[in-house]
Coordinates of C-alpha atoms and ligand atoms in Angstrom, one line a residue:
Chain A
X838 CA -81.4 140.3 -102.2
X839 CA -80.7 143.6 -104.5
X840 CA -77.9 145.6 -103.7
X841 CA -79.3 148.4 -105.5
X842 CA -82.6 148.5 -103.5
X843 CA -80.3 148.1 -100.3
X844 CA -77.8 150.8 -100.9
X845 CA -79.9 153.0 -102.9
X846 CA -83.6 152.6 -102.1
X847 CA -84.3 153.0 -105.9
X848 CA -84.2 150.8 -108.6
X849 CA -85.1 151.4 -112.3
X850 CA -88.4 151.0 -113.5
X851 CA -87.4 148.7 -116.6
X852 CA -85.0 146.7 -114.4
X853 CA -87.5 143.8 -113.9
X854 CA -88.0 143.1 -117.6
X855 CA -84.2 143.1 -118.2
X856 CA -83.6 141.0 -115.8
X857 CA -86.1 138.4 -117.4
X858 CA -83.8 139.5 -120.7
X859 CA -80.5 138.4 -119.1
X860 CA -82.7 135.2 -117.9
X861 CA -83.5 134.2 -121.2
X862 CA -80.3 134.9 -123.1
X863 CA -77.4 134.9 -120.8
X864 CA -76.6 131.2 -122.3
X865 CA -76.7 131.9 -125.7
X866 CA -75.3 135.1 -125.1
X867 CA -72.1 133.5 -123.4
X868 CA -71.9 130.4 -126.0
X869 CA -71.4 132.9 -128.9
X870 CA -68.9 135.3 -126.2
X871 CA -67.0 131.9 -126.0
X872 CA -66.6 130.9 -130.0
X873 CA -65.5 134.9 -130.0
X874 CA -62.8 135.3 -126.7
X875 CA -61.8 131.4 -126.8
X876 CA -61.9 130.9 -123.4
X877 CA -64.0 130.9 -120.5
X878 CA -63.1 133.9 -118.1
X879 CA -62.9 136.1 -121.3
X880 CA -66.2 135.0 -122.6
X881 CA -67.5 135.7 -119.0
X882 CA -66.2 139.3 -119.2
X883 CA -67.9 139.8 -122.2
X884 CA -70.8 138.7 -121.5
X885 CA -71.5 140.7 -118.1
X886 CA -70.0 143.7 -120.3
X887 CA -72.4 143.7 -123.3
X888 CA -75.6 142.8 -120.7
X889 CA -74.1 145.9 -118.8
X890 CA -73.8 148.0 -121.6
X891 CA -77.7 146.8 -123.0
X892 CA -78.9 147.8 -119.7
X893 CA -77.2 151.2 -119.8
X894 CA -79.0 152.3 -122.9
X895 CA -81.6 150.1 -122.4
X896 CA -83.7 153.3 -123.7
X897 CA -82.7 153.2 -127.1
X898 CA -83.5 149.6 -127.4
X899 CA -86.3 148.8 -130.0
X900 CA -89.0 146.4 -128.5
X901 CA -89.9 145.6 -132.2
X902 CA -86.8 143.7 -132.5
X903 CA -85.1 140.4 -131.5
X904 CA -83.4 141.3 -128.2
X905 CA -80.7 139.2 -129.4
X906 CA -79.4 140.7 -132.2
X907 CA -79.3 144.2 -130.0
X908 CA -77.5 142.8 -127.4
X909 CA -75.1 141.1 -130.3
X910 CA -74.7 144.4 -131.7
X911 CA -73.0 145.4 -128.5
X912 CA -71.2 142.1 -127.8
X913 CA -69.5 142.7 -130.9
X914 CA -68.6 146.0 -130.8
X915 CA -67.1 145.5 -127.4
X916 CA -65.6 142.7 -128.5
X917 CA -63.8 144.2 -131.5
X918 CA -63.2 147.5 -129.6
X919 CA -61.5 146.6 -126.3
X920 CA -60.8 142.8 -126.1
X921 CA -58.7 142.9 -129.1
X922 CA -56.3 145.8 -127.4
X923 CA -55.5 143.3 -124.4
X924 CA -52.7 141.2 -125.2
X925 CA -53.8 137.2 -126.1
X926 CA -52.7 135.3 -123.0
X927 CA -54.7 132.1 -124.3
X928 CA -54.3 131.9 -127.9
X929 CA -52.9 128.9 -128.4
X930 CA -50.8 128.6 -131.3
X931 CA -51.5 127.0 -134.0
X932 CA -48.3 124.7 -134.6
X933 CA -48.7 123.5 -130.6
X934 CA -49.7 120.0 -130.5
X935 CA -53.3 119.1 -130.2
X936 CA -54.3 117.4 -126.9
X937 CA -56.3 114.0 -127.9
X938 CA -60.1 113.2 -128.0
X939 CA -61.6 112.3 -124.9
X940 CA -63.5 109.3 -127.1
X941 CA -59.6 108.2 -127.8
X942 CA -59.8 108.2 -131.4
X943 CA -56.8 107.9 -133.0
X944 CA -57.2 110.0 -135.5
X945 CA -58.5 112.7 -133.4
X946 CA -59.1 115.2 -136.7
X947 CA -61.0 113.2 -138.5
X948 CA -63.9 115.4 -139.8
X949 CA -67.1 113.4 -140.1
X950 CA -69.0 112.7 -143.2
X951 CA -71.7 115.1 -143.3
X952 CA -73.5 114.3 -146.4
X953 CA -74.7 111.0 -144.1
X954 CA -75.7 113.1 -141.6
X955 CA -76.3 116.5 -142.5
X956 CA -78.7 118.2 -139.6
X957 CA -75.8 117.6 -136.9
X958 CA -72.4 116.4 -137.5
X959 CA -70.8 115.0 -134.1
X960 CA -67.3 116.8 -133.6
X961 CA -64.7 114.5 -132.0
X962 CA -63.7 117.3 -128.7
X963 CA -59.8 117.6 -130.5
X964 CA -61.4 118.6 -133.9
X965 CA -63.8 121.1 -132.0
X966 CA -60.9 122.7 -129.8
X967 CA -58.9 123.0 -133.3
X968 CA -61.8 124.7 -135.0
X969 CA -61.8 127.4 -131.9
X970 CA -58.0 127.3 -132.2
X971 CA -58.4 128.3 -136.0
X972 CA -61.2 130.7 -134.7
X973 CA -59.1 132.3 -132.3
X974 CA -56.6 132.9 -135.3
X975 CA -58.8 135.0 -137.6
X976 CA -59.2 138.4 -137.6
X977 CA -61.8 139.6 -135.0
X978 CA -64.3 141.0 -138.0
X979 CA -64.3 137.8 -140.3
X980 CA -64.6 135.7 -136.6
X981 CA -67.5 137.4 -135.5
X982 CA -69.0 137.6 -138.9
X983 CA -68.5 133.5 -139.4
X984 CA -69.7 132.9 -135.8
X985 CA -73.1 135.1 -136.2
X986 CA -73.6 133.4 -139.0
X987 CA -72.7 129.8 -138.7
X988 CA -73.4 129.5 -135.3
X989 CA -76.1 132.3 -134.7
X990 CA -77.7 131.7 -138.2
X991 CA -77.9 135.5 -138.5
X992 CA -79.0 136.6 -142.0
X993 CA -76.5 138.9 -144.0
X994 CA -78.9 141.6 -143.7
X995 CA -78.8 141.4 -139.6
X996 CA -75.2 140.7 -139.5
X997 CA -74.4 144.0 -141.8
X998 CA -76.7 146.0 -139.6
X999 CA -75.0 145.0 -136.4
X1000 CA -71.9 145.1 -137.2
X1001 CA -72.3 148.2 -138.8
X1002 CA -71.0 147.4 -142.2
X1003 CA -72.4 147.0 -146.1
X1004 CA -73.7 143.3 -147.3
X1005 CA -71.0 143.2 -149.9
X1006 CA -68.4 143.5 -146.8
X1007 CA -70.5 140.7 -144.4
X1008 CA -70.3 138.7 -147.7
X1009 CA -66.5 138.5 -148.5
X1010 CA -65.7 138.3 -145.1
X1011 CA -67.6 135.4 -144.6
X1012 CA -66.1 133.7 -147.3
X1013 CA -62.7 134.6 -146.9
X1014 CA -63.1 133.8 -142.9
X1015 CA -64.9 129.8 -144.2
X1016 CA -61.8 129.4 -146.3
X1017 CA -59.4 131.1 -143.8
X1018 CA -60.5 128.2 -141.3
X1019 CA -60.7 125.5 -143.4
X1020 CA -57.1 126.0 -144.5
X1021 CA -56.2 125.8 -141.0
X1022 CA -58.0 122.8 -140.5
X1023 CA -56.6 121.0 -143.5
X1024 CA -52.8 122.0 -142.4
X1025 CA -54.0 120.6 -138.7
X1026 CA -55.0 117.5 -140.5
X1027 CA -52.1 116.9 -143.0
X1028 CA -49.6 117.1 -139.7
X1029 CA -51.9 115.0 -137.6
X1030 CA -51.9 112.3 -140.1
X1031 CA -48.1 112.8 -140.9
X1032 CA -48.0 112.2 -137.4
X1033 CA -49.9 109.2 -137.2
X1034 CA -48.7 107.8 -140.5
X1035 CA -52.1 107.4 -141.8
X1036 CA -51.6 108.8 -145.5
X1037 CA -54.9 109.1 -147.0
Chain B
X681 CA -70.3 132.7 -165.4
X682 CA -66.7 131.3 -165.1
X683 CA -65.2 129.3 -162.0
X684 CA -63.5 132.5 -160.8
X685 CA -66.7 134.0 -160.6
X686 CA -68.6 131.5 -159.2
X687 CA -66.2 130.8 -156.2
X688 CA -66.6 134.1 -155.5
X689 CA -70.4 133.8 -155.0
X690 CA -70.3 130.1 -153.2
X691 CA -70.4 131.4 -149.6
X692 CA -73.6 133.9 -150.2
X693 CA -75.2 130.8 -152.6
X694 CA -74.6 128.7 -149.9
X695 CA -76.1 131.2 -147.3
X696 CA -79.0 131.3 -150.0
X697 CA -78.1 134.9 -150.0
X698 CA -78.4 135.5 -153.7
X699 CA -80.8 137.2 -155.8
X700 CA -83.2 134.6 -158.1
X701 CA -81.0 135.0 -161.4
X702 CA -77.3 134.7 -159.5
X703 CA -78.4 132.0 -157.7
X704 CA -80.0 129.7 -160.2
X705 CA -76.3 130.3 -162.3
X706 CA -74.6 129.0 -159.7
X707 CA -77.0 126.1 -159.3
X708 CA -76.4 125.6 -163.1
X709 CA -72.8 125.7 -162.8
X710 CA -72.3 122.9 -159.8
X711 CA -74.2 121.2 -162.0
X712 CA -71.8 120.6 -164.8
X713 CA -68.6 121.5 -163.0
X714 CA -67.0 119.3 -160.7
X715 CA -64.3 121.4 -159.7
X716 CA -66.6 124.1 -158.6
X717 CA -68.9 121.4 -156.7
X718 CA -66.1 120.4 -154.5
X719 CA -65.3 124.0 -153.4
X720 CA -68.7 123.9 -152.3
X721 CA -68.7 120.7 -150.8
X722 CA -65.7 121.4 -148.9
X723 CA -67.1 125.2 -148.0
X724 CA -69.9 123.5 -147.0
X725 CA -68.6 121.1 -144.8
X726 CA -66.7 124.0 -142.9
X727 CA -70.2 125.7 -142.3
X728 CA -71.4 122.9 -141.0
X729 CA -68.8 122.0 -138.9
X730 CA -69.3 125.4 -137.1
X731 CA -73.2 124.6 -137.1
X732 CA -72.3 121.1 -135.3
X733 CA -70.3 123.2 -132.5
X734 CA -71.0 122.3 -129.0
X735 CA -72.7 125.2 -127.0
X736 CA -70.3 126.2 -124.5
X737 CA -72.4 126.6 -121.4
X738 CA -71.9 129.6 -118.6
X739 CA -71.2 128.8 -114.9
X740 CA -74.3 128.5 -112.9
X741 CA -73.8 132.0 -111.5
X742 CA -73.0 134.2 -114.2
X743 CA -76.5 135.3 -114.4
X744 CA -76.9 136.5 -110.9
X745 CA -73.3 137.7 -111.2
X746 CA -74.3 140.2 -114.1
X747 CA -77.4 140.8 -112.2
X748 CA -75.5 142.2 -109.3
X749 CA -73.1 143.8 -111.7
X750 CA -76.0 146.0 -113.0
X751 CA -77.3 146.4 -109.3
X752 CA -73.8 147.7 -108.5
X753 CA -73.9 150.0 -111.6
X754 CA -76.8 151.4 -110.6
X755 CA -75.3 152.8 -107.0
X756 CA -72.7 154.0 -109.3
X757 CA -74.2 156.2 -112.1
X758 CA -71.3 158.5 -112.2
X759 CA -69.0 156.0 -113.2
X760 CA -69.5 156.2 -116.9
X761 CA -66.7 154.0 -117.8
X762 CA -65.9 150.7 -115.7
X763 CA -63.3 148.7 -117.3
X764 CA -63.2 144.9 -117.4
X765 CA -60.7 145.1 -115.0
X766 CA -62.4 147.4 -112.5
X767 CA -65.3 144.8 -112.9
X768 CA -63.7 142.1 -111.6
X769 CA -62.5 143.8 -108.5
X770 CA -66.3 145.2 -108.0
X771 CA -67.5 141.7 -108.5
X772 CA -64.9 140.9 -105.4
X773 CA -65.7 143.2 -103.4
X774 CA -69.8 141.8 -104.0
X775 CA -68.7 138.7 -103.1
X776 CA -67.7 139.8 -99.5
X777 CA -70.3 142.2 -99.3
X778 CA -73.4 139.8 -99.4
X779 CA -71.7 136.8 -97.6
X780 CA -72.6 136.3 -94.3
X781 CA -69.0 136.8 -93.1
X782 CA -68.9 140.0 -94.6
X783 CA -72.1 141.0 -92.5
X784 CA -70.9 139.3 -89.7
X785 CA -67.8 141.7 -89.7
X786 CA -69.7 144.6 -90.2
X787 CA -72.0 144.3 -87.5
X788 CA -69.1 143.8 -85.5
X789 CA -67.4 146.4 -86.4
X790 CA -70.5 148.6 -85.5
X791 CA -70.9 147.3 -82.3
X792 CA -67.1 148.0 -81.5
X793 CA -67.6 151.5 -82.5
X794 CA -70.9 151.7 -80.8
X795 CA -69.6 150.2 -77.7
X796 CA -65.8 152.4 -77.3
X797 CA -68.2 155.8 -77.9
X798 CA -70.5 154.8 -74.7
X799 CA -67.4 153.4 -72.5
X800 CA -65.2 156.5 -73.4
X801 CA -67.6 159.5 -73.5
X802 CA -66.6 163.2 -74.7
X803 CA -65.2 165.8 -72.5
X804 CA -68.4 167.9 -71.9
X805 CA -67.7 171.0 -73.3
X806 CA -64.9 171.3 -76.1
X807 CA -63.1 174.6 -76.2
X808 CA -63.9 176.9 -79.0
X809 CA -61.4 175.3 -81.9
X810 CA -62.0 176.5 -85.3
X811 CA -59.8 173.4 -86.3
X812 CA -62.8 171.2 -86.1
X813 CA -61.8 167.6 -86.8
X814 CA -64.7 166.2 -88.3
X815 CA -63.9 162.6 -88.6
X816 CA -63.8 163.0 -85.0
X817 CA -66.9 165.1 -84.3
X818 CA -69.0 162.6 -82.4
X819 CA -72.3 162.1 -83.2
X820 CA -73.9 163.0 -80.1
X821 CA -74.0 166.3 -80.3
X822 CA -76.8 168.1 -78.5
X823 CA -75.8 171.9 -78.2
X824 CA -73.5 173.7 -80.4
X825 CA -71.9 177.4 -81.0
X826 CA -71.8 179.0 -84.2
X827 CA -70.8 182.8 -85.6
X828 CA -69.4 184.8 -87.7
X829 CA -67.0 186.0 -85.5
X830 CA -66.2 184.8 -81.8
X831 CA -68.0 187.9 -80.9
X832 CA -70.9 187.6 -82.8
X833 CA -71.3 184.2 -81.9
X834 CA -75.2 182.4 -81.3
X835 CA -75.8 179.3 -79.6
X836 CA -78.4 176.6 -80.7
X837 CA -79.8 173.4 -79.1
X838 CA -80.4 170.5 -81.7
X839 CA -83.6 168.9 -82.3
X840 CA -83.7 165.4 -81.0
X841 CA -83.9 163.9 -84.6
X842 CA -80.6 165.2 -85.5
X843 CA -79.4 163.9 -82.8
X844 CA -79.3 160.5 -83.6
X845 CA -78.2 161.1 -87.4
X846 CA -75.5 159.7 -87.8
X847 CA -74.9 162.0 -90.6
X848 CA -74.9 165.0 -88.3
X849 CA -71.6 166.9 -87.8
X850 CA -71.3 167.5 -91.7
X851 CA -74.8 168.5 -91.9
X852 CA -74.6 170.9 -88.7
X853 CA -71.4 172.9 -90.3
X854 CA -74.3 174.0 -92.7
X855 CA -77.2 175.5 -90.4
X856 CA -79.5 179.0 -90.5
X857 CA -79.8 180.5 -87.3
X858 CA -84.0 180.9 -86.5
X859 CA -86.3 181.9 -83.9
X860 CA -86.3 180.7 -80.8
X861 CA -82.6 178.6 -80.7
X862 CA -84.0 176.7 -83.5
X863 CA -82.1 176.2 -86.9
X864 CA -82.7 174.8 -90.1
X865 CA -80.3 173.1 -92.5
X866 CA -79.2 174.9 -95.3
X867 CA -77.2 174.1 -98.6
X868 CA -73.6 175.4 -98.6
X869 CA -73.5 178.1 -100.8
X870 CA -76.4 179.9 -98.8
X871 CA -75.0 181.2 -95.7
X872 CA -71.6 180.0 -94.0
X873 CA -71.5 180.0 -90.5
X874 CA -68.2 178.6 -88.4
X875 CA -68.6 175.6 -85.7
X876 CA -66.9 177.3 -82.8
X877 CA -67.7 174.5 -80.1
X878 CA -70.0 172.1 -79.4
X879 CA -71.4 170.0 -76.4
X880 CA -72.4 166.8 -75.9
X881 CA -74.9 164.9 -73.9
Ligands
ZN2184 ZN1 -66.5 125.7 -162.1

């Protein structure tokens, strides 16, 4: 059923080949709104936002291009623009207590050995929510840069274009934000293991 | 290059973002620096450890969610600005609008309506009242009186398909006296007559 046809009569000529545009990328599209809000019912926000925002100047978009990195463009501007104004509700802070693995590992921080396995490193779920914790905690410009291109595996190129910024800026944010996170994580892991007396 | 340089350049090298020359320094350094390997072990790890994320995965309506969002956008080309906010309460008022309850109360509601007009009919002739209600106009108009003046004033006899509009009383208030007790609508601006009285069937 379309409300549009029913209320209307009309509906956009281009609607049908967004719609198979919000088909194919609504997932990823909400995966990298999630590692950007932190949290579900933000990330869902942002997701129908940016898609509504696409289809609204769905004329300007470029067909020679990856669909994606458009509708990033706008997920991140929106994001940056008007998500940051609201207050954080669902930040968690970083000095709150970590909730355990669901595998029960003790030492629920442990970061795997990745020179073993290098193609996919298998996240205990306490060392994941603490790496969106730390997320959460940087600065929305170095996060979105670090999650375009760790988890998007955007080049610099893309990542200066959509974000609107030079490749000398995408480059020391992303290596301020890599460092900025790991020295969260490494605090997170000294207390854990204060806590669990395991000294290594 | 010394190790303050090169940990400047370790995310980009990493990124393989570097031109030939910068990058095959770096390589040259890690080679023979330990320190400097670390830093890039450890930067590394961090990368990867984003990489190795789980993908968080949207509820199994979202899609049809932003789908109707845009339908509703669509009826709504005016407003140029929804807020998140505003979305959520538009995404609400969806929700009732395609469930079958929703329908359900509609249709009732129509019948009600439908029903009270044909127990309690109209007086047959309304007075001449210039204070025309027009929530309360019903919609069954067949005859009406309009003029300039009460002295000037002409009488017309709808056509049967503007009868049943349900649109009709704020179309009639703009209507062009023709030949023969006929009419035509017209836009506002054009020609302003007054609805003097009216009579139903
Ligand atoms: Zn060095």
């Amino acid at each position: 059923m379309d409300i549009a046809r029913l209320l209307t009569g009309t509906v956009r000529k281009d609607r049908r080949e967004f719609d198979q545009l919000v088909n194919k990328c609504h997932r990823q599209a909400y995966n990298v709104a999630f590692r950007m809000t932190g949290n579900a019912a933000d990330a869902e926000d942002l997701t129908q936002e940016s898609f509504l925002r696409a289809y609204r100047f769905f004329d300007r978009y470029d067909r020679g291009l990856p669909f994606e990195n458009w509708l990033f463009r706008i997920m991140s501007r929106v994001f940056i623009d008007e998500l940051r104004k609201r207050p954080k509700l669902k930040t968690q802070s970083l000095d709150q207590p970590l909730s355990g693995g669901d595998d029960g590992s003790e030492y629920v921080l442990e970061i795997p050995d990745f020179t073993s396995n290098p193609e996919q490193m298998a996240l205990s779920h306490a060392l994941e929510e603490y790496l969106q914790t730390a997320l959460n905690a940087l600065p929305e410009e170095f996060r979105v840069s670090v999650i375009l291109a760790d988890i998007e595996c955007l080049s610099y190129e893309e990542i200066a274009e959509l974000m609107n910024c030079s490749l000398g800026t995408v480059r020391s944010r992303l290596h301020r934000g890599r460092k900025m996170l790991r020295s969260k994580i490494q605090t997170a892991q000294h207390k854990q293991s204060l806590l669990t007396g395991d000294i290594r | 290059m010394n190790c303050r340089k090169v940990n400047q350049f370790l995310s980009a090298y990493m990124d393989g973002e570097l031109p030939g020359v910068e990058h095959r320094q770096i390589y040259e350094h890690l080679n023979r620096c330990q320190d400097c390997q670390r830093e890039y072990d450890s930067l590394l790890q961090m990368k990867r450890m984003l990489g190795s994320m789980r993908t968080a995965h949207p509820a199994l309506d979202l899609q049809t969610r932003i789908a109707y969002a845009i339908s509703w956008e669509e009826t709504q080309e005016a407003n140029r600005t929804p807020d998140m906010i505003f979305m959520r309460l538009r995404l609400a008022f969806q929700e009732f609008f395609v469930t079958p309850q929703g329908l359900g109360l509609g249709l009732l509601t129509f019948l009600g309506v439908f029903a009270v007009l044909h127990q309690f009919p109209l007086p047959l002739d309304r007075a001449a009242d210039s204070s025309i209600d027009w929530q309360k106009t019903p919609n069954s108009i067949s005859e009406l009186t309009v003029g300039l003046a009460p002295s000037a004033q002409e009488r017309f006899v709808l056509p049967p398909v503007l009868r049943t509009s349900s649109a009709m009383p704020q179309e009639i208030f703009q209507v062009r006296p023709g030949r023969d007790r006929t009419f035509d609508l017209i836009q506002p601006s054009e020609q302003h007559y007054e609805l003097s009285s009216w009579r139903t069937r």
